[in-house]
């Protein structure tokens, strides 16, 4: 869970400006800054230097776990624990078990990917501080925490203003 | 170069989008909505009474008797499960194909999926006759040996397929809603709304890192839902195809069922969307006539796929030289249930052909009427498959009819009460168009200065 930190935030009202501002903030050497928007802004990942998400690895591993779980469940119950002769078919009749294995693969992979998202985003989170309620509607912000390298409030404020921020405020996030 | 029509009309700004989509959630309900809701809720209460009698007295209240032991419950189960498929198709398959028009329809289509699957899920549970023992459907360590469920049975595959589908589509829908819940929370004027939507939004903040993970998860869920949605109706069709009954035991069933599911699902999306557009005027700029036209094209295409399946089934029944198979099909079209067969063909194959004309595809009254016919036709398709195959099979001495009772009518009609109650509540409580997904496609179809092409 992310802790609440003090810092400074600039607010923009234009998608193009926030992209530029994010790229510039990164160029200035800040590492812990956050760019906040109401929707995924195209090109933001490159501007902020965000690495590809690690969630797919979780999906893959848990998909394999689900597949194996399906195989073990059907094999152990049908061919080991209590064998029931159904129409003379083999006890371990793999083709008939494929639907179960498939569904469990999907179920495990999907649910654990969601759990991975929760972990990655630090949610659920009770009542996180809000810089500006319009950030989930039509405004954009960049927040630099006080513990970031080269943190200097007046310099950052000047930089944000230069990059077209409509307002700059000290806040916590 | 082909110019694209704007996906969102009216040169909206980001703030306009938020305001428009949040409006139905934030204002007092209209008289029209209240009227529909009271109607749907009354129907739901009626449904509860009917189901209570069916559970209390027994499923003999329905028209089932020797040899037709699968009737309304199974027919209506397959009907509703099929309806659900369009939602996942729009939200997952079209997402993978990068079809941007899906954004404004996806949310409501997914909601429809979730509610349709919930409505459908009740039927097999009640059809067991003793629903209080339904936990026997799942493999769990028990005191009967432990005696396990039969993993070779398609009916058990169905348990896994439908429950996985219900879970994953609900999660997919909810994950899509999270950022929009945060939007509503931030706009909330009173404490109650702030608390409720704040809890639903899970504390979502929308930082670039969060969005990066979020988009990846959305892609993954779309990728997982696509094979899942195809598997569900495939497995539903196995319930029939894996048996040895003439009329059911055919290899065409899986693709035929999936095409039919998409067909009926899109028809239901069109039915609901035409009504949503009338009830919530602000959505007309988001769910435009272009959207409706595209869906009508899909309806016509899948309608013809289904028509092809009807023809292929008939041809193979004749070509196979199997006299039982041939008899079942001739009996289907010209026997005592012939009327239901021709009802199905008329509604599903002939009526959607009006969509060859652009004017018809873009006319709201026409598409509403056609979609209702398709809904009716697709219910009859399942009726034809289930009842006509069962009522006359190998031995004439064991032939019989399905004794439709008014409890059957109650179950069928009542299920719409449940579905519509949930759907109407959804329209009032949740943002019915995805706010966060529409915003990135706002500029599609506009030039640099914001004008039309």
Coordinates of C-alpha atoms in Angstrom, one line a residue:
Chain A
X1 CA 0.0 0.0 0.0
X2 CA 1.3 3.3 -1.0
X3 CA 1.8 5.7 1.9
X4 CA 0.4 9.2 1.7
X5 CA 3.3 11.7 0.9
X6 CA 3.5 15.4 0.7
X7 CA 4.5 17.1 -2.5
X8 CA 3.6 19.5 -5.2
X9 CA 1.2 19.1 -8.0
X10 CA 0.6 20.9 -11.3
X11 CA -2.7 20.8 -13.1
X12 CA -3.3 21.0 -16.8
X13 CA -6.4 21.1 -19.0
X14 CA -5.0 19.9 -22.2
X15 CA -3.9 16.4 -23.2
X16 CA -1.0 17.6 -25.4
X17 CA 0.5 19.8 -22.7
X18 CA 0.4 17.1 -20.1
X19 CA 2.3 14.7 -22.4
X20 CA 4.9 17.3 -22.9
X21 CA 5.0 18.2 -19.2
X22 CA 5.4 14.5 -18.2
X23 CA 8.3 14.0 -20.7
X24 CA 10.0 17.2 -19.4
X25 CA 9.5 16.2 -15.7
X26 CA 11.2 12.9 -16.5
X27 CA 14.0 14.7 -18.4
X28 CA 14.6 16.8 -15.3
X29 CA 15.6 13.7 -13.5
X30 CA 12.5 13.2 -11.3
X31 CA 11.8 9.5 -10.7
X32 CA 8.9 9.2 -8.3
X33 CA 6.4 11.5 -10.0
X34 CA 2.9 10.5 -10.9
X35 CA 0.9 11.6 -14.0
X36 CA -2.8 11.5 -13.3
X37 CA -5.5 11.4 -15.9
X38 CA -9.2 10.4 -16.2
X39 CA -8.4 8.0 -19.0
X40 CA -5.3 6.2 -20.4
X41 CA -3.6 9.0 -22.4
X42 CA -1.9 7.7 -25.6
X43 CA 1.8 8.0 -25.4
X44 CA 1.9 8.6 -21.6
X45 CA 3.8 5.4 -20.9
X46 CA 6.7 6.5 -23.2
X47 CA 6.6 10.0 -21.8
X48 CA 6.9 8.8 -18.2
X49 CA 9.2 5.9 -19.0
X50 CA 6.9 3.3 -17.6
X51 CA 8.0 -0.3 -18.2
X52 CA 5.7 -2.9 -19.6
X53 CA 3.3 -4.3 -17.0
X54 CA 4.3 -7.5 -15.3
X55 CA 0.7 -8.8 -15.1
X56 CA 1.0 -11.1 -18.1
X57 CA 3.6 -13.3 -16.3
X58 CA 1.0 -13.8 -13.5
X59 CA -1.6 -14.7 -16.1
X60 CA 0.6 -17.2 -17.8
X61 CA 1.8 -19.0 -14.6
X62 CA -1.7 -19.1 -13.1
X63 CA -3.1 -20.3 -16.4
X64 CA -0.7 -23.2 -16.3
X65 CA -1.6 -23.8 -12.6
X66 CA -5.3 -23.9 -13.6
X67 CA -4.7 -26.3 -16.4
X68 CA -2.7 -28.6 -14.1
X69 CA -5.4 -28.3 -11.4
X70 CA -8.0 -29.3 -13.9
X71 CA -6.0 -32.3 -15.0
X72 CA -5.2 -33.4 -11.5
X73 CA -8.8 -33.0 -10.3
X74 CA -10.3 -35.0 -13.1
X75 CA -7.6 -37.7 -13.1
X76 CA -7.6 -38.2 -9.4
X77 CA -11.3 -38.3 -8.9
X78 CA -12.1 -40.4 -12.0
X79 CA -9.2 -42.7 -12.3
X80 CA -7.8 -43.0 -8.7
X81 CA -10.1 -42.2 -5.9
X82 CA -13.3 -43.8 -7.0
X83 CA -13.3 -45.4 -10.4
X84 CA -16.7 -45.5 -12.0
X85 CA -17.1 -47.4 -15.3
X86 CA -19.1 -45.2 -17.6
X87 CA -20.0 -47.0 -20.8
X88 CA -16.8 -49.0 -20.8
X89 CA -14.7 -45.8 -21.3
X90 CA -11.2 -45.7 -19.9
X91 CA -11.0 -44.3 -16.4
X92 CA -8.5 -41.7 -17.4
X93 CA -10.4 -40.5 -20.5
X94 CA -8.5 -37.3 -21.3
X95 CA -10.6 -35.9 -24.2
X96 CA -13.6 -35.8 -22.0
X97 CA -11.6 -33.8 -19.4
X98 CA -10.5 -31.1 -21.8
X99 CA -13.5 -28.8 -21.3
X100 CA -12.9 -28.9 -17.5
X101 CA -9.2 -28.2 -17.9
X102 CA -9.9 -25.4 -20.3
X103 CA -12.4 -23.7 -18.1
X104 CA -10.2 -23.9 -15.0
X105 CA -7.3 -22.4 -17.0
X106 CA -9.4 -19.4 -17.9
X107 CA -10.8 -19.1 -14.4
X108 CA -7.5 -19.2 -12.7
X109 CA -5.7 -16.9 -15.2
X110 CA -8.5 -14.3 -15.2
X111 CA -9.0 -14.1 -11.4
X112 CA -5.3 -14.0 -10.5
X113 CA -4.7 -11.3 -13.2
X114 CA -7.3 -9.2 -11.4
X115 CA -5.6 -9.9 -8.1
X116 CA -2.3 -8.9 -9.7
X117 CA -3.9 -5.6 -10.8
X118 CA -5.0 -4.9 -7.3
X119 CA -1.5 -5.6 -6.1
X120 CA 0.1 -3.4 -8.8
X121 CA -2.2 -0.4 -8.2
X122 CA -2.4 -0.7 -4.5
X123 CA -6.2 -1.1 -4.5
X124 CA -8.6 -1.4 -2.8
X125 CA -7.6 1.7 -0.9
X126 CA -9.8 3.5 1.5
X127 CA -10.4 7.2 0.8
X128 CA -7.1 8.2 -1.0
X129 CA -6.3 11.9 -1.0
X130 CA -7.6 13.8 -4.0
X131 CA -5.6 16.6 -5.6
X132 CA -8.5 17.9 -7.6
X133 CA -11.9 16.2 -8.1
X134 CA -11.8 17.1 -11.8
X135 CA -8.8 14.8 -12.4
X136 CA -11.3 12.0 -12.9
X137 CA -13.2 14.1 -15.4
X138 CA -11.3 16.5 -17.7
X139 CA -8.1 17.7 -16.0
X140 CA -4.7 16.2 -15.8
X141 CA -2.0 16.5 -13.2
X142 CA 1.6 15.7 -12.4
X143 CA 2.5 15.2 -8.8
X144 CA 6.1 15.2 -7.5
X145 CA 6.6 13.9 -4.0
X146 CA 8.8 15.7 -1.5
X147 CA 11.3 12.8 -1.2
X148 CA 12.1 12.8 -4.9
X149 CA 15.6 13.7 -6.1
X150 CA 16.2 17.5 -6.8
X151 CA 13.0 18.4 -5.0
X152 CA 12.8 22.2 -4.9
X153 CA 9.3 23.6 -4.6
X154 CA 10.0 27.0 -6.2
X155 CA 11.9 25.5 -9.1
X156 CA 9.2 22.9 -9.8
X157 CA 6.5 25.5 -9.6
X158 CA 8.3 27.6 -12.2
X159 CA 8.8 24.6 -14.4
X160 CA 5.1 23.6 -14.2
X161 CA 4.0 27.2 -15.0
X162 CA 6.3 27.3 -17.9
X163 CA 4.9 24.0 -19.2
X164 CA 1.4 25.5 -19.2
X165 CA 0.0 24.3 -15.9
X166 CA -3.2 26.2 -15.0
X167 CA -2.5 25.9 -11.3
X168 CA 0.1 24.6 -9.0
X169 CA -0.5 23.5 -5.5
X170 CA 1.2 22.0 -2.5
X171 CA -0.7 18.9 -1.6
X172 CA -0.4 15.3 -0.4
X173 CA -1.0 12.2 -2.4
Chain B
X1 CA -9.7 7.6 -48.8
X2 CA -12.7 6.6 -46.8
X3 CA -13.6 9.2 -44.3
X4 CA -14.7 8.0 -40.9
X5 CA -17.9 9.2 -39.3
X6 CA -17.4 10.6 -35.8
X7 CA -17.9 8.0 -33.1
X8 CA -19.2 10.6 -30.8
X9 CA -21.5 13.4 -32.2
X10 CA -21.7 17.0 -31.1
X11 CA -18.1 18.0 -30.7
X12 CA -18.0 17.1 -27.1
X13 CA -15.3 18.2 -24.7
X14 CA -14.0 15.9 -22.0
X15 CA -16.2 17.6 -19.4
X16 CA -19.3 17.3 -21.6
X17 CA -18.7 13.5 -21.8
X18 CA -18.5 13.2 -18.0
X19 CA -21.6 15.4 -17.5
X20 CA -23.6 13.6 -20.1
X21 CA -22.9 10.1 -19.0
X22 CA -23.2 10.8 -15.3
X23 CA -26.4 12.7 -15.7
X24 CA -28.8 9.7 -15.5
X25 CA -27.1 8.5 -12.3
X26 CA -27.3 11.9 -10.7
X27 CA -30.8 13.2 -11.5
X28 CA -34.2 12.1 -10.3
X29 CA -35.6 9.2 -12.3
X30 CA -38.0 10.1 -15.1
X31 CA -41.6 9.0 -15.2
X32 CA -40.9 6.7 -18.1
X33 CA -38.2 4.9 -16.1
X34 CA -40.4 4.6 -13.0
X35 CA -43.2 3.2 -15.1
X36 CA -41.0 0.6 -16.7
X37 CA -39.4 -0.3 -13.4
X38 CA -42.8 -0.8 -11.7
X39 CA -43.9 -3.0 -14.6
X40 CA -40.7 -5.0 -14.6
X41 CA -40.7 -5.4 -10.8
X42 CA -44.3 -6.6 -10.8
X43 CA -43.3 -9.2 -13.4
X44 CA -40.4 -10.2 -11.2
X45 CA -42.7 -10.7 -8.2
X46 CA -45.0 -12.8 -10.4
X47 CA -41.9 -14.8 -11.5
X48 CA -40.9 -15.4 -7.9
X49 CA -44.4 -16.8 -7.2
X50 CA -44.3 -19.0 -10.2
X51 CA -40.8 -20.4 -9.3
X52 CA -41.8 -20.9 -5.7
X53 CA -44.7 -23.0 -6.9
X54 CA -42.5 -24.9 -9.3
X55 CA -40.0 -25.6 -6.5
X56 CA -42.7 -26.3 -3.9
X57 CA -45.0 -28.5 -5.9
X58 CA -42.4 -29.9 -8.3
X59 CA -41.4 -29.4 -11.9
X60 CA -44.4 -31.6 -13.0
X61 CA -46.2 -28.3 -13.0
X62 CA -44.4 -27.6 -16.3
X63 CA -45.4 -29.5 -19.4
X64 CA -42.8 -32.2 -19.1
X65 CA -43.9 -35.8 -19.5
X66 CA -42.7 -38.9 -21.3
X67 CA -40.9 -38.6 -23.7
X68 CA -40.3 -34.8 -23.5
X69 CA -38.4 -34.3 -20.3
X70 CA -36.5 -31.2 -21.4
X71 CA -38.8 -28.3 -22.0
X72 CA -39.3 -24.6 -21.1
X73 CA -36.5 -24.6 -18.5
X74 CA -33.8 -25.9 -20.8
X75 CA -35.1 -24.0 -23.9
X76 CA -35.2 -20.7 -21.9
X77 CA -31.8 -21.4 -20.3
X78 CA -30.2 -21.8 -23.8
X79 CA -32.1 -18.7 -24.9
X80 CA -30.7 -16.5 -22.1
X81 CA -27.2 -17.9 -22.2
X82 CA -27.2 -17.1 -25.9
X83 CA -28.3 -13.5 -25.3
X84 CA -25.3 -13.1 -23.0
X85 CA -22.9 -13.9 -25.8
X86 CA -23.2 -10.5 -27.6
X87 CA -22.0 -8.6 -24.6
X88 CA -18.7 -10.5 -24.4
X89 CA -18.4 -10.5 -28.2
X90 CA -18.6 -6.7 -28.2
X91 CA -16.5 -6.1 -25.2
X92 CA -13.8 -8.7 -25.8
X93 CA -13.7 -9.8 -29.4
X94 CA -14.2 -6.4 -30.9
X95 CA -11.6 -5.0 -28.4
X96 CA -9.0 -7.4 -29.8
X97 CA -9.9 -6.4 -33.3
X98 CA -9.5 -2.7 -32.3
X99 CA -13.0 -1.8 -33.3
X100 CA -13.3 1.6 -31.7
X101 CA -17.0 1.8 -32.2
X102 CA -17.5 -0.8 -29.5
X103 CA -16.6 1.7 -26.7
X104 CA -19.9 3.3 -26.3
X105 CA -21.9 0.1 -26.6
X106 CA -19.7 -2.2 -24.6
X107 CA -20.7 -1.3 -21.1
X108 CA -24.4 -1.9 -21.6
X109 CA -23.8 -5.0 -23.7
X110 CA -21.7 -6.4 -20.9
X111 CA -24.3 -5.5 -18.3
X112 CA -26.8 -7.4 -20.5
X113 CA -24.5 -10.3 -20.5
X114 CA -24.2 -10.4 -16.8
X115 CA -27.9 -10.2 -16.2
X116 CA -28.7 -12.7 -19.0
X117 CA -26.3 -15.2 -17.5
X118 CA -27.9 -14.7 -14.1
X119 CA -31.3 -15.2 -15.5
X120 CA -30.2 -18.3 -17.4
X121 CA -28.3 -19.7 -14.5
X122 CA -31.5 -20.3 -12.4
X123 CA -33.0 -22.6 -15.0
X124 CA -30.7 -25.6 -14.8
X125 CA -30.6 -25.2 -11.0
X126 CA -34.4 -25.4 -10.8
X127 CA -34.6 -28.0 -13.4
X128 CA -32.8 -30.5 -11.2
X129 CA -36.1 -30.6 -9.3
X130 CA -34.5 -30.4 -5.9
X131 CA -32.6 -27.2 -6.1
X132 CA -31.6 -27.4 -2.4
X133 CA -29.3 -30.2 -3.4
X134 CA -27.7 -28.2 -6.3
X135 CA -24.3 -28.1 -4.5
X136 CA -24.0 -31.8 -5.6
X137 CA -23.2 -30.4 -9.0
X138 CA -19.7 -29.4 -7.8
X139 CA -16.9 -31.8 -7.0
X140 CA -16.4 -31.5 -3.3
X141 CA -15.2 -34.1 -0.7
X142 CA -18.3 -35.7 0.6
X143 CA -19.6 -38.5 2.8
X144 CA -20.8 -40.6 0.0
X145 CA -17.5 -42.4 -0.6
X146 CA -16.4 -39.7 -1.6
X147 CA -18.3 -40.3 -4.7
X148 CA -17.3 -37.7 -7.4
X149 CA -19.3 -36.1 -10.2
X150 CA -19.0 -37.6 -13.6
X151 CA -16.4 -35.6 -15.5
X152 CA -17.3 -37.4 -18.7
X153 CA -20.8 -35.8 -18.8
X154 CA -21.4 -32.7 -20.9
X155 CA -23.9 -31.6 -18.3
X156 CA -21.0 -31.3 -15.8
X157 CA -18.9 -29.5 -18.4
X158 CA -21.8 -27.0 -18.6
X159 CA -21.6 -26.4 -14.8
X160 CA -18.0 -25.5 -15.2
X161 CA -18.5 -23.5 -18.4
X162 CA -21.4 -21.4 -17.2
X163 CA -20.0 -20.7 -13.7
X164 CA -16.7 -19.7 -15.2
X165 CA -18.4 -17.5 -17.8
X166 CA -20.6 -15.9 -15.2
X167 CA -17.6 -15.2 -12.9
X168 CA -15.2 -13.9 -15.6
X169 CA -17.8 -11.7 -17.4
X170 CA -18.8 -10.2 -14.1
X171 CA -15.2 -9.4 -13.2
X172 CA -14.5 -8.0 -16.7
X173 CA -17.6 -5.8 -16.4
X174 CA -16.6 -4.6 -12.9
X175 CA -13.0 -3.8 -13.8
X176 CA -14.3 -1.7 -16.7
X177 CA -16.5 0.2 -14.2
X178 CA -13.9 1.0 -11.6
X179 CA -12.5 4.2 -13.1
X180 CA -16.0 5.4 -13.9
X181 CA -17.1 4.8 -10.3
X182 CA -14.2 7.0 -9.3
X183 CA -15.5 9.7 -11.6
X184 CA -18.9 9.6 -10.0
X185 CA -17.5 9.6 -6.5
X186 CA -15.4 12.7 -7.3
X187 CA -18.5 14.5 -8.6
X188 CA -20.8 13.4 -5.7
X189 CA -22.6 16.2 -3.9
X190 CA -23.8 14.2 -0.9
X191 CA -22.0 11.9 1.5
X192 CA -24.0 8.7 0.8
X193 CA -23.2 8.8 -2.9
X194 CA -19.6 9.6 -2.2
X195 CA -19.2 6.7 0.2
X196 CA -21.0 4.1 -1.9
X197 CA -19.3 5.0 -5.2
X198 CA -16.0 5.5 -3.3
X199 CA -16.2 1.9 -2.1
X200 CA -17.2 0.7 -5.5
X201 CA -14.2 2.6 -7.1
X202 CA -11.8 0.7 -4.7
X203 CA -9.9 4.0 -4.3
X204 CA -8.9 4.2 -8.0
X205 CA -6.7 7.2 -8.7
X206 CA -5.8 7.0 -12.4
X207 CA -2.0 7.5 -12.3
X208 CA -0.1 6.7 -15.5
X209 CA 1.4 3.6 -13.8
X210 CA -2.1 2.4 -12.8
X211 CA -3.5 3.0 -16.3
X212 CA -0.6 1.0 -17.8
X213 CA -1.3 -2.0 -15.6
X214 CA -5.1 -1.5 -16.2
X215 CA -4.8 -1.5 -19.9
X216 CA -2.7 -4.6 -19.8
X217 CA -5.3 -6.4 -17.6
X218 CA -8.1 -5.3 -19.9
X219 CA -6.3 -6.8 -22.9
X220 CA -5.6 -10.0 -20.9
X221 CA -9.3 -10.3 -19.9
X222 CA -10.4 -9.7 -23.4
X223 CA -8.0 -12.3 -24.6
X224 CA -9.2 -14.8 -22.1
X225 CA -12.9 -14.0 -22.6
X226 CA -12.8 -14.5 -26.3
X227 CA -12.1 -18.3 -26.3
X228 CA -14.3 -18.5 -23.2
X229 CA -17.3 -17.1 -24.9
X230 CA -16.8 -19.5 -27.8
X231 CA -16.4 -22.4 -25.4
X232 CA -19.6 -21.7 -23.4
X233 CA -22.1 -22.1 -26.2
X234 CA -20.0 -24.9 -27.7
X235 CA -20.3 -26.8 -24.4
X236 CA -24.0 -25.9 -24.2
X237 CA -24.4 -27.5 -27.6
X238 CA -22.5 -30.6 -26.3
X239 CA -25.4 -31.1 -23.9
X240 CA -27.4 -32.0 -27.0
X241 CA -24.7 -33.1 -29.6
X242 CA -23.0 -35.7 -27.3
X243 CA -26.3 -37.6 -26.9
X244 CA -27.4 -40.1 -29.5
X245 CA -30.8 -38.7 -30.2
X246 CA -31.5 -38.0 -33.9
X247 CA -31.8 -34.2 -34.4
X248 CA -29.3 -33.6 -31.5
X249 CA -26.4 -35.8 -32.5
X250 CA -24.8 -33.6 -35.1
X251 CA -21.3 -32.2 -35.6
X252 CA -22.6 -28.8 -36.8
X253 CA -23.9 -27.9 -33.4
X254 CA -21.0 -26.1 -31.8
X255 CA -20.5 -23.4 -34.5
X256 CA -24.2 -23.3 -35.2
X257 CA -25.0 -22.6 -31.5
X258 CA -22.3 -19.9 -31.3
X259 CA -23.5 -18.1 -34.4
X260 CA -27.1 -18.3 -33.1
X261 CA -26.0 -17.0 -29.7
X262 CA -24.3 -14.0 -31.3
X263 CA -27.3 -13.4 -33.5
X264 CA -29.8 -13.4 -30.6
X265 CA -27.4 -11.4 -28.4
X266 CA -27.0 -8.6 -30.9
X267 CA -30.8 -8.6 -31.4
X268 CA -31.2 -8.1 -27.7
X269 CA -28.6 -5.3 -27.6
X270 CA -30.4 -3.5 -30.4
X271 CA -33.8 -3.9 -28.6
X272 CA -32.4 -2.5 -25.4
X273 CA -30.3 0.2 -27.1
X274 CA -33.2 1.6 -29.1
X275 CA -35.1 1.9 -25.8
X276 CA -32.1 3.4 -24.0
X277 CA -31.7 6.0 -26.7
X278 CA -35.3 7.0 -26.3
X279 CA -35.2 7.1 -22.5
X280 CA -31.9 8.9 -22.1
X281 CA -31.6 11.5 -24.9
X282 CA -28.0 12.4 -24.0
X283 CA -26.9 9.0 -25.1
X284 CA -28.0 9.5 -28.7
X285 CA -24.7 11.3 -29.3
X286 CA -22.7 8.3 -28.0
X287 CA -24.7 5.4 -29.3
X288 CA -25.2 6.9 -32.8
X289 CA -27.2 5.5 -35.8
X290 CA -23.8 4.4 -37.1
X291 CA -23.4 2.1 -34.1
X292 CA -26.9 0.7 -34.6
X293 CA -26.3 0.2 -38.3
X294 CA -23.1 -1.8 -37.6
X295 CA -25.0 -4.0 -35.2
X296 CA -27.7 -4.6 -37.7
X297 CA -25.2 -5.7 -40.2
X298 CA -23.9 -8.2 -37.7
X299 CA -27.5 -9.4 -37.1
X300 CA -28.0 -10.0 -40.8
X301 CA -24.7 -11.8 -41.2
X302 CA -25.2 -14.1 -38.3
X303 CA -28.8 -14.6 -39.3
X304 CA -27.6 -15.9 -42.6
X305 CA -25.0 -18.1 -40.9
X306 CA -27.9 -19.6 -38.8
X307 CA -30.0 -20.0 -42.0
X308 CA -27.1 -21.8 -43.6
X309 CA -26.9 -24.1 -40.5
X310 CA -30.7 -24.9 -40.9
X311 CA -30.1 -25.8 -44.5
X312 CA -27.0 -27.8 -43.9
X313 CA -28.7 -29.8 -41.1
X314 CA -31.5 -30.7 -43.4
X315 CA -29.2 -31.6 -46.3
X316 CA -27.1 -33.9 -44.1
X317 CA -30.2 -35.5 -42.6
X318 CA -31.1 -36.5 -46.1
X319 CA -27.6 -37.2 -47.4
X320 CA -26.6 -39.3 -44.4
X321 CA -29.1 -42.0 -45.4
X322 CA -30.0 -42.5 -41.8
X323 CA -33.7 -43.0 -41.7
X324 CA -34.2 -41.8 -38.1
X325 CA -32.3 -38.6 -38.7
X326 CA -34.2 -38.0 -42.0
X327 CA -37.5 -38.7 -40.2
X328 CA -36.7 -36.2 -37.4
X329 CA -36.1 -33.4 -39.8
X330 CA -39.1 -34.0 -42.0
X331 CA -41.1 -34.3 -38.8
X332 CA -39.6 -31.0 -37.6
X333 CA -40.8 -29.1 -40.6
X334 CA -44.0 -30.9 -41.4
X335 CA -45.0 -32.7 -38.2
X336 CA -47.2 -31.5 -35.3
X337 CA -44.6 -28.9 -34.3
X338 CA -44.1 -27.7 -37.9
X339 CA -45.5 -24.3 -37.0
X340 CA -42.7 -23.6 -34.6
X341 CA -40.1 -24.6 -37.2
X342 CA -41.5 -22.2 -39.8
X343 CA -41.9 -19.5 -37.1
X344 CA -38.1 -19.9 -36.5
X345 CA -37.2 -19.8 -40.2
X346 CA -39.4 -16.7 -40.8
X347 CA -38.0 -14.8 -37.8
X348 CA -34.4 -15.7 -38.1
X349 CA -33.7 -16.1 -41.8
X350 CA -36.3 -14.1 -43.7
X351 CA -37.1 -11.1 -41.6
X352 CA -33.5 -9.9 -41.0
X353 CA -33.1 -9.7 -44.8
X354 CA -34.7 -6.2 -44.7
X355 CA -31.3 -5.1 -43.5
X356 CA -30.0 -5.3 -47.1
X357 CA -31.5 -1.8 -47.4
X358 CA -29.5 1.0 -45.8
X359 CA -32.7 2.9 -45.0
X360 CA -33.9 -0.1 -43.0
X361 CA -30.6 -0.6 -41.2
X362 CA -30.8 3.0 -40.0
X363 CA -34.4 3.2 -39.1
X364 CA -35.0 2.9 -35.3
X365 CA -38.6 1.6 -35.6
X366 CA -37.6 -1.0 -38.2
X367 CA -34.6 -2.3 -36.3
X368 CA -36.6 -2.5 -33.1
X369 CA -39.3 -4.6 -34.7
X370 CA -36.8 -6.8 -36.4
X371 CA -34.8 -7.4 -33.2
X372 CA -38.0 -8.4 -31.4
X373 CA -38.7 -10.9 -34.2
X374 CA -35.2 -12.3 -33.9
X375 CA -35.6 -12.7 -30.1
X376 CA -38.8 -14.6 -30.7
X377 CA -37.3 -16.7 -33.5
X378 CA -34.2 -17.6 -31.4
X379 CA -36.4 -18.8 -28.6
X380 CA -38.3 -20.9 -31.0
X381 CA -35.0 -22.3 -32.4
X382 CA -34.2 -23.7 -29.0
X383 CA -37.7 -25.0 -28.7
X384 CA -37.5 -26.7 -32.1
X385 CA -34.2 -28.3 -31.3
X386 CA -35.2 -29.5 -27.8
X387 CA -38.9 -30.4 -28.1
X388 CA -39.2 -31.7 -31.7
X389 CA -36.2 -34.0 -31.4
X390 CA -37.5 -35.5 -28.1
X391 CA -41.2 -35.9 -29.0
X392 CA -40.7 -38.5 -31.7
X393 CA -37.6 -40.6 -31.8
X394 CA -36.9 -44.2 -32.7
X395 CA -40.0 -46.1 -31.6
X396 CA -43.5 -44.8 -32.5
X397 CA -44.8 -46.5 -29.4
X398 CA -42.9 -43.9 -27.3
X399 CA -44.0 -40.8 -29.1
X400 CA -45.7 -38.0 -27.3
X401 CA -46.2 -34.3 -27.0
X402 CA -45.1 -31.5 -24.8
X403 CA -48.0 -30.5 -22.6
X404 CA -47.4 -26.7 -22.4
X405 CA -49.0 -25.4 -19.1
X406 CA -49.5 -21.9 -18.0
X407 CA -46.6 -22.4 -15.6
X408 CA -44.4 -22.7 -18.7
X409 CA -45.7 -19.3 -19.9
X410 CA -45.2 -17.9 -16.4
X411 CA -41.6 -19.1 -16.3
X412 CA -40.8 -17.8 -19.8
X413 CA -42.5 -14.4 -19.3
X414 CA -41.4 -14.0 -15.7
X415 CA -37.7 -14.4 -16.6
X416 CA -38.0 -11.2 -18.6
X417 CA -39.2 -9.5 -15.3
X418 CA -36.0 -10.6 -13.6
X419 CA -33.8 -9.5 -16.5
X420 CA -35.5 -6.1 -17.0
X421 CA -35.6 -5.3 -13.3
X422 CA -31.8 -5.8 -13.1
X423 CA -31.2 -3.9 -16.4
X424 CA -33.4 -0.9 -15.4
X425 CA -31.6 -0.6 -12.0
X426 CA -28.3 -0.8 -13.8
X427 CA -29.3 2.1 -16.1
X428 CA -30.0 4.3 -13.1
X429 CA -27.1 3.3 -10.8
X430 CA -24.1 2.7 -13.1
X431 CA -22.7 4.9 -15.9
X432 CA -24.2 3.2 -18.9
X433 CA -21.5 4.3 -21.3
X434 CA -17.9 3.8 -20.4
X435 CA -16.6 7.3 -19.6
X436 CA -12.9 6.4 -19.6
X437 CA -13.2 4.5 -22.8
X438 CA -15.1 7.0 -24.8
X439 CA -12.8 9.9 -24.0
X440 CA -9.8 8.6 -26.0
X441 CA -11.9 8.1 -29.1
X442 CA -13.6 11.6 -29.0
X443 CA -11.5 12.9 -31.8
X444 CA -12.2 10.0 -34.2
X445 CA -13.8 11.4 -37.4
X446 CA -13.0 15.1 -36.6
X447 CA -10.3 17.1 -38.2
X448 CA -7.7 19.2 -36.4
X449 CA -10.0 22.1 -35.9
X450 CA -12.9 20.0 -34.5
X451 CA -15.0 20.1 -37.7
X452 CA -16.4 17.1 -39.6
X453 CA -14.5 15.6 -42.5

